[in-house]
Short mmCIF file of C-alpha atoms in Angstrom, two decimals:
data_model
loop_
_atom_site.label_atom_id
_atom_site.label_comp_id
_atom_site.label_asym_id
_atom_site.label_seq_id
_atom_site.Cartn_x
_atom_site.Cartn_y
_atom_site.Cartn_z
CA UNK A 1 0.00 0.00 0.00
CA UNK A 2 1.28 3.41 -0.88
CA UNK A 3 1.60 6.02 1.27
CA UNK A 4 0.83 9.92 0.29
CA UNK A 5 3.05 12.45 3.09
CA UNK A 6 2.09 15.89 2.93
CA UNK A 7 4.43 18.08 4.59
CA UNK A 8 3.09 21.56 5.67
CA UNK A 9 4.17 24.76 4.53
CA UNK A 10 4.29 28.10 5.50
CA UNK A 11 1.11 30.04 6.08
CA UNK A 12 -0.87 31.36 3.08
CA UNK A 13 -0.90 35.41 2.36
CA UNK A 14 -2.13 37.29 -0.39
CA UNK A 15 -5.40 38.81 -1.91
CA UNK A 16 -7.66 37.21 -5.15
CA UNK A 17 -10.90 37.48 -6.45
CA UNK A 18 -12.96 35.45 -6.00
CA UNK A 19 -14.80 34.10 -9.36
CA UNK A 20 -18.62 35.51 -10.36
CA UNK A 21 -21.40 33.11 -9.38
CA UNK A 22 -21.89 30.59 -12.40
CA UNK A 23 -26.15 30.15 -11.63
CA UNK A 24 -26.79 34.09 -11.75
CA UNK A 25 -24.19 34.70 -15.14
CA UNK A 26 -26.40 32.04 -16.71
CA UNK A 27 -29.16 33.94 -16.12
CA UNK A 28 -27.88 37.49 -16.70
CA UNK A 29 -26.78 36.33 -20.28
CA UNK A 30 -30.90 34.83 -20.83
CA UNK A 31 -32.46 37.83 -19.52
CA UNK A 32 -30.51 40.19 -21.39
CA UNK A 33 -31.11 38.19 -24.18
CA UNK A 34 -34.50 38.38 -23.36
CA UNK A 35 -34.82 41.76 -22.53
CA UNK A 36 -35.55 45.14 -24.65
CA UNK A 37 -32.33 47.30 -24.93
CA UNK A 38 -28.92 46.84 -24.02
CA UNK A 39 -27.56 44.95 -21.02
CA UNK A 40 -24.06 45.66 -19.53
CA UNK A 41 -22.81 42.29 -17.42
CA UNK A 42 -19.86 42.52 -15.30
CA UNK A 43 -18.12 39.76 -13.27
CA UNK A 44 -19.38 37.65 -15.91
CA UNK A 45 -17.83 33.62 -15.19
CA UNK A 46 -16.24 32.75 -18.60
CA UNK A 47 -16.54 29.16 -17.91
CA UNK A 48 -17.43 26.25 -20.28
CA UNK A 49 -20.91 26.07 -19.06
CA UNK A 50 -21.63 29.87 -19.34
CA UNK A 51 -19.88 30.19 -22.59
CA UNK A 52 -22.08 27.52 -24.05
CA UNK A 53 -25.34 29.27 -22.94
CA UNK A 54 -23.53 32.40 -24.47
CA UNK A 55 -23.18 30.66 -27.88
CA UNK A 56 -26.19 29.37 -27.79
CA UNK A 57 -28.10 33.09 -27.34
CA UNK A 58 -25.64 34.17 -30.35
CA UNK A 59 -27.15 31.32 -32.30
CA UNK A 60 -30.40 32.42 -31.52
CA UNK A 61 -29.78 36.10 -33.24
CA UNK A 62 -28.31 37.76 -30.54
CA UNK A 63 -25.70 40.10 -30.50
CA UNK A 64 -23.55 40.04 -27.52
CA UNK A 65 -20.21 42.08 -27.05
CA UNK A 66 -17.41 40.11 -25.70
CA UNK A 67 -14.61 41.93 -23.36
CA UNK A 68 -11.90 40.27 -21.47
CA UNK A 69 -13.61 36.82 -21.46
CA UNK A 70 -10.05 34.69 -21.32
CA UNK A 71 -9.46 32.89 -18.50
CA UNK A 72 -6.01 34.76 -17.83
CA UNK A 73 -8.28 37.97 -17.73
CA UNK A 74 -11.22 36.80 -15.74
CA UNK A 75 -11.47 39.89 -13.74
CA UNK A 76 -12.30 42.29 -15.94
CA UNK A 77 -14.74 39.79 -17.76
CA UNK A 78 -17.57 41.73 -19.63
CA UNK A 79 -20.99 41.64 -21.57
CA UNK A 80 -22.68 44.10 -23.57
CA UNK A 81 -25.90 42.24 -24.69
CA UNK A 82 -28.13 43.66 -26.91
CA UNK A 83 -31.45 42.45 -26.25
CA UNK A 84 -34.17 41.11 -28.66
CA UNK A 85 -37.34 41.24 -26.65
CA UNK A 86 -39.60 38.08 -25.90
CA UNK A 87 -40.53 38.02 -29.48
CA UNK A 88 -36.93 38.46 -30.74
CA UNK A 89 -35.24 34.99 -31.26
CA UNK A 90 -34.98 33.64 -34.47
CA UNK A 91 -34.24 30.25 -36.04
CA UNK A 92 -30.63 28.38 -35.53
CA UNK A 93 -29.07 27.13 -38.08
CA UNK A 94 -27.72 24.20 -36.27
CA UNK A 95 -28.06 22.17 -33.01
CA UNK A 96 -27.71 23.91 -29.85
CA UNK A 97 -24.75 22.41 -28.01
CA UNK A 98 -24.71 22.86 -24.23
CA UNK A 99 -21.96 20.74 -23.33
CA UNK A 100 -21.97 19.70 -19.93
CA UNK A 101 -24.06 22.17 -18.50
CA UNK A 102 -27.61 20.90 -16.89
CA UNK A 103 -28.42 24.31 -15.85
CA UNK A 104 -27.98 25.78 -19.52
CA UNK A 105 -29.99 22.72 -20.88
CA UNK A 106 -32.58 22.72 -18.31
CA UNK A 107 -33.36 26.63 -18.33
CA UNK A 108 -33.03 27.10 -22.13
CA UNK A 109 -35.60 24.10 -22.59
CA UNK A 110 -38.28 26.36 -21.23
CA UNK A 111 -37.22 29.40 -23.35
CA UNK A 112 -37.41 26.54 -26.48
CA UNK A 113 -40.01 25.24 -25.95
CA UNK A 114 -42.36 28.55 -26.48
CA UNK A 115 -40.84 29.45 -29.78
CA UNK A 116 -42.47 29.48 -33.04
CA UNK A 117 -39.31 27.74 -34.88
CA UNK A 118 -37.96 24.41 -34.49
CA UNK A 119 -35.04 23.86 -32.19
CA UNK A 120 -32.49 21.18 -30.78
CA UNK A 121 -30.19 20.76 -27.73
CA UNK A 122 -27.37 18.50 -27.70
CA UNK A 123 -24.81 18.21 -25.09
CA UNK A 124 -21.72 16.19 -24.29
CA UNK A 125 -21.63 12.38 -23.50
CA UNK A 126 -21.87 12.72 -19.77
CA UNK A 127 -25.17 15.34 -20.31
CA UNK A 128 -26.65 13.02 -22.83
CA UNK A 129 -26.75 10.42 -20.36
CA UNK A 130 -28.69 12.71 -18.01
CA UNK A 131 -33.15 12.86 -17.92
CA UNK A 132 -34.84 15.61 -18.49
CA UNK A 133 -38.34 14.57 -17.73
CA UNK A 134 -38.62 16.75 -14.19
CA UNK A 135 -38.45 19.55 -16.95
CA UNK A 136 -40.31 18.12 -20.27
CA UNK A 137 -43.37 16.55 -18.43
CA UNK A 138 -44.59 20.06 -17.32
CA UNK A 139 -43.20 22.03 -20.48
CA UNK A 140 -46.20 19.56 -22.27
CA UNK A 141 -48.80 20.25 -19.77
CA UNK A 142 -48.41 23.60 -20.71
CA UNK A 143 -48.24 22.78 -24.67
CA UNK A 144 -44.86 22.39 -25.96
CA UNK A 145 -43.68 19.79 -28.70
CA UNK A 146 -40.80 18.31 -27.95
CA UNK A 147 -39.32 14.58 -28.76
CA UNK A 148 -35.85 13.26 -27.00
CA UNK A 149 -33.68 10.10 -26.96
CA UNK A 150 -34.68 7.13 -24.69
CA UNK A 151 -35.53 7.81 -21.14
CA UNK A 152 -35.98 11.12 -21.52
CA UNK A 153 -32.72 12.43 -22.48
CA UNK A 154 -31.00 14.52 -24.81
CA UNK A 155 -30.70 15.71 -27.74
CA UNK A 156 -34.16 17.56 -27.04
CA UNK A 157 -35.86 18.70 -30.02
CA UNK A 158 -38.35 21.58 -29.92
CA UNK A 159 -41.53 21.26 -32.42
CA UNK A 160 -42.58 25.04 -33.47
CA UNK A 161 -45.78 26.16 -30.90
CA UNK A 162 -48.12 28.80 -31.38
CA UNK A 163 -48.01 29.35 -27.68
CA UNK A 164 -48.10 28.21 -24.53
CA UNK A 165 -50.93 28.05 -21.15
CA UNK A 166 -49.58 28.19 -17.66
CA UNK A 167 -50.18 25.50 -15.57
CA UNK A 168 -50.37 25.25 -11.56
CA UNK A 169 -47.60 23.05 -10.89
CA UNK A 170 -46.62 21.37 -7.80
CA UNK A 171 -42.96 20.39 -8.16
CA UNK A 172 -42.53 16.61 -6.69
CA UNK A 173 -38.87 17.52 -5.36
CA UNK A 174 -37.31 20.39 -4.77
CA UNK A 175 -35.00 22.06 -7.15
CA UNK A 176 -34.74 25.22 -8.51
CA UNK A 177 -33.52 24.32 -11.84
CA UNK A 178 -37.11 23.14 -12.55
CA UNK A 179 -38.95 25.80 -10.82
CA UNK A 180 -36.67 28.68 -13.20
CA UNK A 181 -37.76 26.58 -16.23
CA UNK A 182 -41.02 26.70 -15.78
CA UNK A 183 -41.11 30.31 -15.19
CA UNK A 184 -39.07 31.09 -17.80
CA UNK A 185 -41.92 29.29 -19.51
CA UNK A 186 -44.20 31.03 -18.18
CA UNK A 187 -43.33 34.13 -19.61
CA UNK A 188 -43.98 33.58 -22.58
CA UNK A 189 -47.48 31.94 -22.12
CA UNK A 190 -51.06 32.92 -21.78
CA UNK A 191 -52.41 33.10 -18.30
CA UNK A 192 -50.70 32.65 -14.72
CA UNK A 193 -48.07 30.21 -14.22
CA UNK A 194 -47.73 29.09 -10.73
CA UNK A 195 -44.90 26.73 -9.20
CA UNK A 196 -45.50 25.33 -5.63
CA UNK A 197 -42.22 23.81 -3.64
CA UNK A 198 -42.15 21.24 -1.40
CA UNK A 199 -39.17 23.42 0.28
CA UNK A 200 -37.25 26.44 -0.36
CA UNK A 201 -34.96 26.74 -3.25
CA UNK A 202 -32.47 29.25 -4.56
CA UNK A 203 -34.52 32.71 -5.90
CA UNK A 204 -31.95 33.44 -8.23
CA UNK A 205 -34.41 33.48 -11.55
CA UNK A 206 -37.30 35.07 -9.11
CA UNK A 207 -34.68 37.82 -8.51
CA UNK A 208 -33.16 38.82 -11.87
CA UNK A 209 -36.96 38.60 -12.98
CA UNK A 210 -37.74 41.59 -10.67
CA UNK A 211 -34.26 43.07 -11.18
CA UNK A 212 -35.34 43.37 -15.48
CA UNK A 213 -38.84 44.70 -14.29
CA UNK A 214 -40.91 41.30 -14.62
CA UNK A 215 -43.70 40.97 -12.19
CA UNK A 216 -43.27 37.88 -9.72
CA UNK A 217 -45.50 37.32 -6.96
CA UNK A 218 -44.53 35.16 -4.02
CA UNK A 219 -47.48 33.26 -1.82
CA UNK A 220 -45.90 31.11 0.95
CA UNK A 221 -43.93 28.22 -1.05
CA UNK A 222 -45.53 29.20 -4.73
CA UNK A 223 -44.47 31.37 -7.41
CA UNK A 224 -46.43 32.88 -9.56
CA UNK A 225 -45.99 35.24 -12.81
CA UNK A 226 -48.46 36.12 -15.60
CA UNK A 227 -47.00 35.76 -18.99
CA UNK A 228 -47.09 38.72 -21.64
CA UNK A 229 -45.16 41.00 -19.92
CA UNK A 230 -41.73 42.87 -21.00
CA UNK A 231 -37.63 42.56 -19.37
CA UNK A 232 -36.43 45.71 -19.34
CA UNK A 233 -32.44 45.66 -19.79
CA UNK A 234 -30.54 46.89 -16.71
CA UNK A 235 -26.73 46.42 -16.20
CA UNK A 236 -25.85 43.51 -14.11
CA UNK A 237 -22.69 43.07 -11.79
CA UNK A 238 -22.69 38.86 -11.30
CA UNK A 239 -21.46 38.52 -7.49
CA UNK A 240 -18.63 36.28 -6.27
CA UNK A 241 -19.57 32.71 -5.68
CA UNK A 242 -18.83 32.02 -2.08
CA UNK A 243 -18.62 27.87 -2.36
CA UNK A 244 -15.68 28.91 -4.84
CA UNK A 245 -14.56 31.06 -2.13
CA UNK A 246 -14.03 27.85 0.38
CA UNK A 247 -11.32 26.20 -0.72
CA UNK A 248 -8.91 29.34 -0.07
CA UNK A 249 -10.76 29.76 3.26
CA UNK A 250 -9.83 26.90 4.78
CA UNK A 251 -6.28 26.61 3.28
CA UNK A 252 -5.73 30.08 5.27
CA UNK A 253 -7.43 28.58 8.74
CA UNK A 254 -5.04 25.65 8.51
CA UNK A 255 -2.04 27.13 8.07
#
């Protein structure tokens, strides 16, 4: 049996910065996107997983400014999005590729699925292997089209809809990958959608809605928005994710 010796060094010192929060620059890129004007994001995370929602907006017709997006310059990261409106996407001219990013895939199905053009996401080997059915079950309650590989998984193709109804959906677990989904939905369909959890979740997508000028109501443990409305482009500064923050805590406690 081998054995692994660590031998301590000297106590850390020094200053960083601590990298933008990957959930919130997902959504800052899909509600500017989304929005009407021009959205300035700063502290943007240039990761694989945000880059790929990124492309996948720019394959959708919008145009998005890129600024100091290498991973050498991660500080001074920036967006300029200009936005499209709810009405704005248009047709891609290829599959959607989303890599390994369930939050991208999950929260884009819902902006997919209420589109009047045909669509596909596709994602990397590990994704592909992953079901989506918490999020297509209710996306066809509410009237989307959409066929995928065996079990539920991707590559999820989106039929062409005239629209969408919101539903009054009681989530069977929590997670707030679903719930964000189904609002994003929800925007774009006629009547209230309402999402009930059977415990507290992250409000990320509840917040940014507000923060672009979306009305969200909050009753208890549901969620509810009325679709038809407008985002309103605002500049965004994406916070520091604290869990990446941890691993330099506790290297400076123990030493």
């Amino acid at each position: 049996m081998s054995r692994i010796i660590a031998t301590g060094g000297g106590p850390l010192a020094g200053s960083l910065r601590v990298p933008g929060d990957k959930s919130i620059s997902h959504r800052a890129v899909m509600f500017g996107a989304l929005a009407e004007g021009v959205t300035e994001v700063t502290g943007f995370l240039p990761g694989a997983d945000t880059l790929a929602t990124l492309a996948a907006f720019e394959a959708l017709g919008v145009r998005v400014e890129r600024h100091g997006l290498s991973q050498q310059d991660a500080e001074s990261a920036r967006l300029v999005i200009h936005g499209v409106g709810l009405s704005g996407l248009s047709r891609p001219s290829a599959a959607l590729d989303m890599g390994n990013s369930g939050t991208g895939m999950r929260l884009m199905a819902g902006i997919l699925a209420a589109q009047p053009f045909a669509s596909v996401l596709v994602g990397d080997e590990s994704l592909s292997k992953r079901p989506m059915g918490r999020v297509l079950d209710p996306l066809v309650q509410m009237g989307a089209q959409i066929s995928s590989a065996a079990g539920k998984m991707p590559p999820l193709e989106f039929s062409p809809v005239a629209g969408l109804t919101g539903i009054d959906y009681q989530l069977p677990m929590a997670s707030a990958q679903v719930k964000s989904c189904l609002l994003l939905a929800g925007i774009f369909a006629r009547g209230e959608t309402r999402v009930t959890e059977p415990a507290p979740t992250r409000d990320h997508t509840e917040r940014m809605l507000r923060g672009f000028g979306y009305q969200v109501e909050q009753q208890g443990s549901t969620v509810a928005l009325r679709g038809g409305g407008r985002l309103t482009a605002c500049n965004v500064h994406v916070p520091a994710d604290i869990s990446s923050a941890t691993f330099p805590l506790i290297a400076a406690l123990i030493t």
